[in-house]
Short mmCIF file of C-alpha atoms and ligand atoms in Angstrom, two decimals:
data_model
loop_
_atom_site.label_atom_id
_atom_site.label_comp_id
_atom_site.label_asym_id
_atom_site.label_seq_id
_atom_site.Cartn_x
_atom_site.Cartn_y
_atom_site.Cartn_z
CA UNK C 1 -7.02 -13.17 6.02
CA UNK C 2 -4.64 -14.56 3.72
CA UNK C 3 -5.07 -12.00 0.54
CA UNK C 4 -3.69 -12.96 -3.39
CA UNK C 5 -3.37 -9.06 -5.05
CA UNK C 6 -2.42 -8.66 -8.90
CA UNK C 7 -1.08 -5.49 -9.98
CA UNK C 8 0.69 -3.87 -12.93
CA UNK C 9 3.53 -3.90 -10.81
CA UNK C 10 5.67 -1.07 -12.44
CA UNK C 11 3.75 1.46 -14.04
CA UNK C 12 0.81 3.85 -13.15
CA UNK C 13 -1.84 4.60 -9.95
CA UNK C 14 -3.49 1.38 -10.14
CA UNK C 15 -0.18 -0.29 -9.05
CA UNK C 16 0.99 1.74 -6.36
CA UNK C 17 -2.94 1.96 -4.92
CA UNK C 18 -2.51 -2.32 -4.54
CA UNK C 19 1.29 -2.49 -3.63
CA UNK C 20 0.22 0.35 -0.61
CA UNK C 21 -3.04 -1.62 -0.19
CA UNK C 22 -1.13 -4.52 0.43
CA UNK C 23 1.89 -3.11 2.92
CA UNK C 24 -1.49 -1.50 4.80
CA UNK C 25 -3.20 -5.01 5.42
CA UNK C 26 0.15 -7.19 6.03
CA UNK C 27 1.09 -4.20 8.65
CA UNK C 28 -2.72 -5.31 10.22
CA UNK C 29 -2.01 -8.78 10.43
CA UNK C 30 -3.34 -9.87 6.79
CA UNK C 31 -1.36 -12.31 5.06
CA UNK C 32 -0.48 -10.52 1.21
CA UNK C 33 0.59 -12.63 -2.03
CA UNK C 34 2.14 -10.38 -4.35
CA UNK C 35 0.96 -12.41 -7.73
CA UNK C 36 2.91 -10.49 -10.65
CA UNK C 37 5.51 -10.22 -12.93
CA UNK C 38 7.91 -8.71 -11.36
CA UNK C 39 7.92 -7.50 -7.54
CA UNK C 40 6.07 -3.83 -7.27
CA UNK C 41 8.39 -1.15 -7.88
CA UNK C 42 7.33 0.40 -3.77
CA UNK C 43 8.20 -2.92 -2.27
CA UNK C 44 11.79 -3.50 -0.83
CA UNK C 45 10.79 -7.55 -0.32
CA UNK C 46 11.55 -6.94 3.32
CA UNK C 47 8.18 -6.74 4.09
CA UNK C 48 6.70 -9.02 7.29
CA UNK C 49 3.69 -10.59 6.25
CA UNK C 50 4.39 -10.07 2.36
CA UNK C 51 5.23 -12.57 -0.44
CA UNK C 52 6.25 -12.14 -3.84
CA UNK C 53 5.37 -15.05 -6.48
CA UNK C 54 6.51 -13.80 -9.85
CA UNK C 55 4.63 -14.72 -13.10
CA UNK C 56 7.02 -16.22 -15.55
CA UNK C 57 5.91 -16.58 -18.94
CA UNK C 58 7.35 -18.69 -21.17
CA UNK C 59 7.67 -18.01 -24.53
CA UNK C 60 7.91 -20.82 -27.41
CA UNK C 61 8.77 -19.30 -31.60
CA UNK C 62 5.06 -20.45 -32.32
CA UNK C 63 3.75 -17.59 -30.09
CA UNK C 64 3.39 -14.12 -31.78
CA UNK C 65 2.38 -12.90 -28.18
CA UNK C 66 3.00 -14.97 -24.80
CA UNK C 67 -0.02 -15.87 -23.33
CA UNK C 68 0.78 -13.87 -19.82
CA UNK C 69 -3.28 -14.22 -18.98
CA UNK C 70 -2.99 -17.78 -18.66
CA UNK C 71 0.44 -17.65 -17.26
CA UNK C 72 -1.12 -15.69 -14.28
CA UNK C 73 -4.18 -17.81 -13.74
CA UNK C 74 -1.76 -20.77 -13.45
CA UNK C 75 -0.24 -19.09 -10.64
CA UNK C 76 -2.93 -17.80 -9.21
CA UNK C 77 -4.57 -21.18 -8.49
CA UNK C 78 -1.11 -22.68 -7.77
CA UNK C 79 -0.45 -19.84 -5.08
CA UNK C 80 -4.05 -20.18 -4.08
CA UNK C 81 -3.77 -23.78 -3.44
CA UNK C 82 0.02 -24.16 -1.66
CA UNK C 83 -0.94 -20.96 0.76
CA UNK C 84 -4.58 -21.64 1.16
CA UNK C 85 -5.25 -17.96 -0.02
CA UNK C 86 -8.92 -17.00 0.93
CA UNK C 87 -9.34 -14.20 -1.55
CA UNK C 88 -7.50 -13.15 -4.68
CA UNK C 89 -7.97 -8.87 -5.18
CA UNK C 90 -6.66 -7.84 -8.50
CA UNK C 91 -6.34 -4.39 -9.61
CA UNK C 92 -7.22 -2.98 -13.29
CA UNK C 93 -10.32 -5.01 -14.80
CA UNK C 94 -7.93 -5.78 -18.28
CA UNK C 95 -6.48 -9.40 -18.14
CA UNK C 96 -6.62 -9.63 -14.19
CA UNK C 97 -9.83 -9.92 -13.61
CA UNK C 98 -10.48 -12.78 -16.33
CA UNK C 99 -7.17 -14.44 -15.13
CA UNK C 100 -8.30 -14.52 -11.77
CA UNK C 101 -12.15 -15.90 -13.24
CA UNK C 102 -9.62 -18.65 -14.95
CA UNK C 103 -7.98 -19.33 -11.54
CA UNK C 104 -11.20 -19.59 -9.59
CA UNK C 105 -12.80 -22.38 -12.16
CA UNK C 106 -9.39 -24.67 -11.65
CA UNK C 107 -9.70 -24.54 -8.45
CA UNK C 108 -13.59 -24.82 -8.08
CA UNK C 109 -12.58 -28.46 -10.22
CA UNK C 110 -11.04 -29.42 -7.07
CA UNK C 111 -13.41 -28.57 -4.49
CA UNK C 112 -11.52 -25.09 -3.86
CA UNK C 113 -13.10 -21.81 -2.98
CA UNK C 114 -11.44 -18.47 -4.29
CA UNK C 115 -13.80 -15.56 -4.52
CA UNK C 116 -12.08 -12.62 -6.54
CA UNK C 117 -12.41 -8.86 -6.37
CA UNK C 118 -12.17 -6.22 -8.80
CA UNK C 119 -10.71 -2.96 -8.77
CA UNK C 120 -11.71 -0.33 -11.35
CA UNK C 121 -8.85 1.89 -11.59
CA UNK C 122 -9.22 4.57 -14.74
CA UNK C 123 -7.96 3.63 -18.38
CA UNK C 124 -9.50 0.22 -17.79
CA UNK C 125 -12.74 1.63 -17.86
CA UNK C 126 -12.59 4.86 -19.73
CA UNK C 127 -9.57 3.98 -22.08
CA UNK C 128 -8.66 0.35 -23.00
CA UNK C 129 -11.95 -1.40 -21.85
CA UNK C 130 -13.52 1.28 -24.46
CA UNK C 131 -11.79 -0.25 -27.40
CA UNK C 132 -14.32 -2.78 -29.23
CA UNK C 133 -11.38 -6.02 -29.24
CA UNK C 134 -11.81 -5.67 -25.50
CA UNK C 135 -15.17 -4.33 -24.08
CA UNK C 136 -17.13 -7.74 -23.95
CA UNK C 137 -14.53 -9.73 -22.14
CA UNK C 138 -13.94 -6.91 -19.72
CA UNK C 139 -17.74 -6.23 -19.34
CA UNK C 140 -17.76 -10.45 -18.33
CA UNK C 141 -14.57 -9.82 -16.38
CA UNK C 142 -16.60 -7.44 -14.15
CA UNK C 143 -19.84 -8.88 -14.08
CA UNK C 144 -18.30 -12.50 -13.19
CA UNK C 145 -16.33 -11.08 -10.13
CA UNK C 146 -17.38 -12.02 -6.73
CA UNK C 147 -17.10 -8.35 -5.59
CA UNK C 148 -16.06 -4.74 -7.49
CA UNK C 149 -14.74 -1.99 -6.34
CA UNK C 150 -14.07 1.52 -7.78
CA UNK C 151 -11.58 4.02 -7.18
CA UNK C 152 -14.48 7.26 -7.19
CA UNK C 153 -18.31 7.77 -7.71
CA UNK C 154 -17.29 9.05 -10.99
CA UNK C 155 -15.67 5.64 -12.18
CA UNK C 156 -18.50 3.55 -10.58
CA UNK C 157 -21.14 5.70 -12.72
CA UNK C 158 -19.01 5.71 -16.07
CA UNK C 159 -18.58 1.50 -15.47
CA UNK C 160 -22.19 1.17 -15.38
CA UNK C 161 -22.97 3.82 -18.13
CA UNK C 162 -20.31 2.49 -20.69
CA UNK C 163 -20.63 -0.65 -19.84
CA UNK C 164 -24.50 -0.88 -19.19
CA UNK C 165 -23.24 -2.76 -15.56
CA UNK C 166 -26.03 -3.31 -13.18
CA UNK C 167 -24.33 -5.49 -10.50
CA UNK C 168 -23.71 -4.23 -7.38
CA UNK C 169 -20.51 -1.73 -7.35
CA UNK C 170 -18.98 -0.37 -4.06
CA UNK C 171 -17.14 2.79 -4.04
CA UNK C 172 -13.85 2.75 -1.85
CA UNK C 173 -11.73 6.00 -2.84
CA UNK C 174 -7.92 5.72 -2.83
CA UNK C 175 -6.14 6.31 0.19
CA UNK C 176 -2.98 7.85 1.38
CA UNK C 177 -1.06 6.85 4.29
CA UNK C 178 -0.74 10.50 6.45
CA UNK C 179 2.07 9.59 8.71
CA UNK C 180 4.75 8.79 5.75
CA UNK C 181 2.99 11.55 3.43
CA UNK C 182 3.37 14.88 5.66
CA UNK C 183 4.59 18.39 5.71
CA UNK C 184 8.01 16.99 6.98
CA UNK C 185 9.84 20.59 8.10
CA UNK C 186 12.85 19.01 8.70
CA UNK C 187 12.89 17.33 5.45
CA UNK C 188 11.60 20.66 3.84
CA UNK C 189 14.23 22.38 4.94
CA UNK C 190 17.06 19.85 4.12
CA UNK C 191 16.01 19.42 0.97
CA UNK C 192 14.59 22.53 -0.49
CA UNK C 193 17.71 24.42 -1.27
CA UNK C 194 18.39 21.85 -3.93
CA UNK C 195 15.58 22.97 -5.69
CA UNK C 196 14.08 26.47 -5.42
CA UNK C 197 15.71 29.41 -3.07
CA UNK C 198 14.44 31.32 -0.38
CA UNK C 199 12.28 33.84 -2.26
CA UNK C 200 10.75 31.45 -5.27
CA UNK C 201 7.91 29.09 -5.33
CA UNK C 202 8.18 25.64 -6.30
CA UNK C 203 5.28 23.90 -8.11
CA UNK C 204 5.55 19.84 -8.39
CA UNK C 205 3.85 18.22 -10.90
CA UNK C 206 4.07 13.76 -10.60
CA UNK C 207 3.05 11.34 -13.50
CA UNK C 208 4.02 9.12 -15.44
CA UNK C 209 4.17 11.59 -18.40
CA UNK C 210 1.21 9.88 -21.02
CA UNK C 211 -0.82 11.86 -23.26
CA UNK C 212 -3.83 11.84 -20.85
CA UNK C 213 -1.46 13.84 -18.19
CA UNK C 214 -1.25 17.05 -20.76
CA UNK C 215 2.23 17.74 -19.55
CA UNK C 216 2.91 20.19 -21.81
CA UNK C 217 0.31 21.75 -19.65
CA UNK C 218 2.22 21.75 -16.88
CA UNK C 219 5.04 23.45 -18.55
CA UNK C 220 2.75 26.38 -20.60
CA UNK C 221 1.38 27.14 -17.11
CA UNK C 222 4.47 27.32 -15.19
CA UNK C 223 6.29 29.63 -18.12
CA UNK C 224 3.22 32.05 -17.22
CA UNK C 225 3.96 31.80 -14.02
CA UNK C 226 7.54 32.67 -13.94
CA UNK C 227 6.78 35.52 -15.63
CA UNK C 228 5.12 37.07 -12.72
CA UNK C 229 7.24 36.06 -9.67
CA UNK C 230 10.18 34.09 -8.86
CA UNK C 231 9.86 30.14 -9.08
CA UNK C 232 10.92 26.81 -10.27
CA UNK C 233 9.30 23.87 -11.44
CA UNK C 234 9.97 20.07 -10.03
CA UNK C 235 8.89 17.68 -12.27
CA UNK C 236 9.02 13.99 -11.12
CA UNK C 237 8.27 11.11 -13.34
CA UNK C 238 8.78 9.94 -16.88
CA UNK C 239 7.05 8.37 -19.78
CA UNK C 240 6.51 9.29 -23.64
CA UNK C 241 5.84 12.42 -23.25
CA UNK C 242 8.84 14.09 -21.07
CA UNK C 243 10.71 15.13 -24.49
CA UNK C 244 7.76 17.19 -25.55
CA UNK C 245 7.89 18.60 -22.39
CA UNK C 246 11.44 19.57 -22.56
CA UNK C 247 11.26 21.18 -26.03
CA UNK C 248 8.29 23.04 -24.64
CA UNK C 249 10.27 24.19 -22.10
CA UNK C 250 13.39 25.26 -24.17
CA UNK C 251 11.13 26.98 -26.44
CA UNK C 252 10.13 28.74 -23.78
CA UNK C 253 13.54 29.55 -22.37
CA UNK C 254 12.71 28.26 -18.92
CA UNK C 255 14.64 24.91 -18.54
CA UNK C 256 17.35 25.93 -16.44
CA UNK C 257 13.81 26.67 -14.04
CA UNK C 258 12.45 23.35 -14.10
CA UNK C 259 14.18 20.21 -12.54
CA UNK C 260 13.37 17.28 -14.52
CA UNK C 261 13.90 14.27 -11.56
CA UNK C 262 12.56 11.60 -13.80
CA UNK C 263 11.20 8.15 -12.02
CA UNK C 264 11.19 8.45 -8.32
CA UNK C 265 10.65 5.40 -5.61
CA UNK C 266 10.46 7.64 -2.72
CA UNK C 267 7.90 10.30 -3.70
CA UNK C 268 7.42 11.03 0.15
CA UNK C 269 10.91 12.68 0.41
CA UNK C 270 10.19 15.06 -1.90
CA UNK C 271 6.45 15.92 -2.16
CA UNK C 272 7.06 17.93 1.35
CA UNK C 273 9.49 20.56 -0.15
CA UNK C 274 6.65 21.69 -2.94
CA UNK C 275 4.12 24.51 -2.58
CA UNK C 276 1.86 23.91 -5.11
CA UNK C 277 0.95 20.63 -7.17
CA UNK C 278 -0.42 20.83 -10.50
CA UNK C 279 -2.22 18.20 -12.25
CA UNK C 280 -3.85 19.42 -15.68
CA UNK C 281 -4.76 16.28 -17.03
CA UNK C 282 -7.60 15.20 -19.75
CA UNK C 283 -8.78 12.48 -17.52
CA UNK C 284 -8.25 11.45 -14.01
CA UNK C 285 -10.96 9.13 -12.16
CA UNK C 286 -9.13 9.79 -9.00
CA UNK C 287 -5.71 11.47 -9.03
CA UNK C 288 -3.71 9.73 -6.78
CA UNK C 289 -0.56 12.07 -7.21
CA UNK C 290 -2.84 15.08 -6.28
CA UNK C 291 -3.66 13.14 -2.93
CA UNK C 292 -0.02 12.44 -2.33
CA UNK C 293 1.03 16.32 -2.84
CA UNK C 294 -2.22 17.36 -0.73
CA UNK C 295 -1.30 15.00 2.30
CA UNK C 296 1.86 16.65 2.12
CA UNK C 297 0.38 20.10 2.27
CA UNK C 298 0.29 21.22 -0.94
CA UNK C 299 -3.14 22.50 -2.61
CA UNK C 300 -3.51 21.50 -6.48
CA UNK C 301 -4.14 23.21 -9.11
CA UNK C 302 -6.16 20.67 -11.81
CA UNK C 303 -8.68 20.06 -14.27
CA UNK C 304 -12.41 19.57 -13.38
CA UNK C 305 -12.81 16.09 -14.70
CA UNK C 306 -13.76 12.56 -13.89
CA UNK C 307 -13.46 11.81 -10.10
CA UNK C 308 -10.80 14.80 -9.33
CA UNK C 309 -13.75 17.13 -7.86
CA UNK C 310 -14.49 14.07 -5.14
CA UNK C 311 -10.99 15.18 -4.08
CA UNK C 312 -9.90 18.78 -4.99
CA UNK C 313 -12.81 21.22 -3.29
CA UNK C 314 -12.29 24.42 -5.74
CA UNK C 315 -11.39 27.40 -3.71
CA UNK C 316 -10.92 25.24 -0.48
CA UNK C 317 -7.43 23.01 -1.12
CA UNK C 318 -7.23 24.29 -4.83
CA UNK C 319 -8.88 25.26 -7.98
CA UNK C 320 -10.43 23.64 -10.89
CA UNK C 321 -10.67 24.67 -14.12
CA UNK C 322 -11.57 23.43 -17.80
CA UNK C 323 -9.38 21.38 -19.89
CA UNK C 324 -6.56 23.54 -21.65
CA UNK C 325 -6.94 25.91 -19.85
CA UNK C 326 -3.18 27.30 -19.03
CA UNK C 327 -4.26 30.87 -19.04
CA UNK C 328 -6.82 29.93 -15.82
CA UNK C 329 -4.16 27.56 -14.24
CA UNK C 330 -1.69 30.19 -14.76
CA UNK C 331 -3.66 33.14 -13.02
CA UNK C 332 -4.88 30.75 -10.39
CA UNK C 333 -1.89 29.66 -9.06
CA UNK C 334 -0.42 33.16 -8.98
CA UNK C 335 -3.44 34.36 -7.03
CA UNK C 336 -2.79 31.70 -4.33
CA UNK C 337 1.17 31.81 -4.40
CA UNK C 338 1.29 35.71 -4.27
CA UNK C 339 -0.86 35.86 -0.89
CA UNK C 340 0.45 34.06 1.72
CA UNK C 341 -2.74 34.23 3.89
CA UNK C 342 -4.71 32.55 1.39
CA UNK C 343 -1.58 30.11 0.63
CA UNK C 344 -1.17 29.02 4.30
CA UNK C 345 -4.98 28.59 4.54
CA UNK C 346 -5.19 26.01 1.33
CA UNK C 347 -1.69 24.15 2.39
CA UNK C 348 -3.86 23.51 5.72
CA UNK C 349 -7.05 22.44 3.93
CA UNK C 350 -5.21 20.25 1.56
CA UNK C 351 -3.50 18.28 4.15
CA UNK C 352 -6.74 18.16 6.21
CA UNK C 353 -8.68 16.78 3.54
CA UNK C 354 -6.47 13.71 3.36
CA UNK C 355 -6.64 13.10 6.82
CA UNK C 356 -9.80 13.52 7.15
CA UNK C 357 -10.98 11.76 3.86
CA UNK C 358 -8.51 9.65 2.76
CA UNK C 359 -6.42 8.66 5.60
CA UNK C 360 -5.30 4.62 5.39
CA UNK C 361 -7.07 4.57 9.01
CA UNK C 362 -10.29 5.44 6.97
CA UNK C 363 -10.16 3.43 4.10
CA UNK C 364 -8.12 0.26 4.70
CA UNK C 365 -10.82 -0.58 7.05
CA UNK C 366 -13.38 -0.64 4.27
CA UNK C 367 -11.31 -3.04 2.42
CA UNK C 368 -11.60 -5.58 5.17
CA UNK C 369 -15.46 -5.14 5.29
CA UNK C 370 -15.82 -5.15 1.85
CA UNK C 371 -13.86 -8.73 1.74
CA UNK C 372 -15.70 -9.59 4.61
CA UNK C 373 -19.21 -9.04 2.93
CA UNK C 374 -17.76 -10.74 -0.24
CA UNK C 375 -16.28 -13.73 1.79
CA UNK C 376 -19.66 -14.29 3.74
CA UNK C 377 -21.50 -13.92 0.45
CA UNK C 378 -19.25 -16.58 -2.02
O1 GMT X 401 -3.09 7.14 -15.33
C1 GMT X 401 -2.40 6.59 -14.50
O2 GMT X 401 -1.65 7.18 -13.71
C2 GMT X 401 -2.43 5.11 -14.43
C3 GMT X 401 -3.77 4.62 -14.07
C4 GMT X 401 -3.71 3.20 -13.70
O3 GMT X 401 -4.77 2.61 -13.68
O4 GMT X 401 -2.65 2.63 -13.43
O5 GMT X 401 -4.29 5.48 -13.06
C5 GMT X 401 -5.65 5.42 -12.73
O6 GMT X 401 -5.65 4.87 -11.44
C6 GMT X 401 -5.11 5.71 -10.42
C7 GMT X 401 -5.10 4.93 -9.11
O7 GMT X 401 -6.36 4.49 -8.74
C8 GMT X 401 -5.97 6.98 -10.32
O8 GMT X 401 -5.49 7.82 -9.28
C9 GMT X 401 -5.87 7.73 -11.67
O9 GMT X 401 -6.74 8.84 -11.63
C10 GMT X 401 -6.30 6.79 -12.80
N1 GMT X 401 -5.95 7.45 -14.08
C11 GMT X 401 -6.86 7.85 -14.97
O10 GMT X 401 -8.06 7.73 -14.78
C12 GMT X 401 -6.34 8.48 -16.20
#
């Protein structure tokens, strides 16, 4: 198939999910069309079988805001059109999927058929589609796609609750390829002196450091950890909130215990040296980081929200608690790190649970269905 995708090419889950999405397919023979405004940060451009097409959008002193919607439908019919795309699949309902509802009406005034899908991702749905400027025209957004998909049960129920959807919506949980995310030993043990020694844990924690992540979390549970046995902290990301996180952790009088890596392209390379993930966040309708870690043998320690329990089996490849609650976090991941036949046990489930679950071989094949269906039914 010859596949259009439209990310948010530099920032958050729902653009690594599609730029992985689309190395997966092109590696099976698809045909990919990066449409976006700037090539996705996990793509070297090297790619067989992939194609950037960057939006440009012009801007002119009588526009307040560029009109980057419209910019991308242009160039979604254009690319549509020149390559004979059968599909566009964009990814985060807020502009893509009423760009690519723009893209299919040009072309349909030329005879042209390009069915769209939708990927619910999160904040679309539970966050920005929320806000009243923007509910109807994502609700219409949704309902006028040729197909939807959603990220976790969880999301699919809270679309159709919030957004009183009734239209068909199929779940297709992310997806994690196991061969490049994997207890690597040899990496592990190249790599881990850097950051912890022989005798302390090291607990990872990946985002891209917004409110909704409750990184300070992450830092008031590891400085109750450190009080009990020896261990460092590798944070990896950045985003508004890394300064609070960094006063937190001065405050506490634990920075010279926590490596702040900032942005990282090749998560991979590190994820293997951790022992313990921890995601605390206020919301996550999947928790793509926490799949990353797990594939990588790492059990998580997180909050019992949104589509995170679909994932994260409490007491089996981690623990789940409330919302705030560091003292919980704290004593749970003390309880796994201080007995190492427990510890061994939950690495092993964690990285079983992606393969088993959430391998690419699982889920990239639904993909193809799905488009399948949607292709046969446009
Ligand atoms: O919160 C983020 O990391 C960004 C956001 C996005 O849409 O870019 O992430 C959402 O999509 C990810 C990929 O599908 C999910 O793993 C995250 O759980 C989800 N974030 C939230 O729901 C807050």
């Amino acid at each position: 198939m010859k596949i259009g995708i439209t990310c948010y090419p530099t920032y958050g889950g729902s653009g690594v999910v599609a730029t992985e999405l689309g190395i997966e397919l092109a590696a099976r023979g698809h045909q990919v069309h990066f449409i976006t405004y700037q090539q996705p940060f996990r793509l070297t451009g090297r790619e067989v079988g992939i194609y950037f097409h960057e939006v440009a959008v012009t801007t002119y002193p009588l526009f307040q805001y560029p009109p980057y919607d419209l910019a991308l439908a242009s160039r979604m019919a254009e690319v549509a059109e020149f390559y004979g795309l059968d599909l566009l699949h964009v990814h985060y309902a807020i502009p893509h999927s009423v760009s690519a509802l723009l893209a299919r009406q040009m072309l349909a005034a030329k005879g042209i058929r390009l069915p769209f899908i939708t990927t619910l991702h999160g904040t679309d749905i539970t966050l920005v589609g929320q806000d009243p400027g923007y509910l109807p025209i994502t609700r219409f957004g949704i309902e006028q796609s040729d197909g939807v998909t959603s990220i976790s049960a969880h999301l699919k129920e809270e679309t159709e609750r919030s957004f009183g959807i009734k239209r068909e919506i199929e779940v297709i949980r992310n997806f994690v390829n196991c061969d490049v995310y994997t207890p690597d030993e040899a990496k592990r043990r190249e790599l881990r002196p850097r950051y912890a020694t022989e005798n302390e844990k090291l607990l990872v924690h990946l985002s891209n450091f917004r409110r909704v992540k409750r990184v300070e979390d992450v830092v008031e549970v590891f400085a109750r950890v450190a009080q009990q046995l020896p261990a460092k902290l590798m944070l990896i990301g950045d985003g508004p909130d890394r300064s609070i996180a960094e006063a937190l952790a001065l405050r506490h009088g634990i920075q010279s215990r926590i490596h702040f890596l900032g942005k990282q392209d090749t998560v991979q390379e590190l994820l293997p040296v951790g022992d313990l993930m921890l995601m605390p966040s206020q919301m996550e309708s999947f928790g793509l980081a926490a799949l990353e870690g797990m594939a990588c043998g790492m059990p998580c320690i997180a909050t019992r929200v949104g589509g995170v329990p679909e994932l994260v089996e409490d007491g089996v490849n981690g623990l789940l608690y409330a919302v705030g609650d560091v003292e919980g976090m704290a004593a749970g991941a003390v309880s796994i790190l201080g007995d190492d036949a427990r510890f061994a046990a939950m690495r092993t489930a964690a990285r079983k649970t992606a393969q088993d679950k959430f391998c690419t071989s699982r889920i990239i094949p639904l993909y193809e269905r799905y488009y399948e269906r949607v292709l046969a039914g446009a």
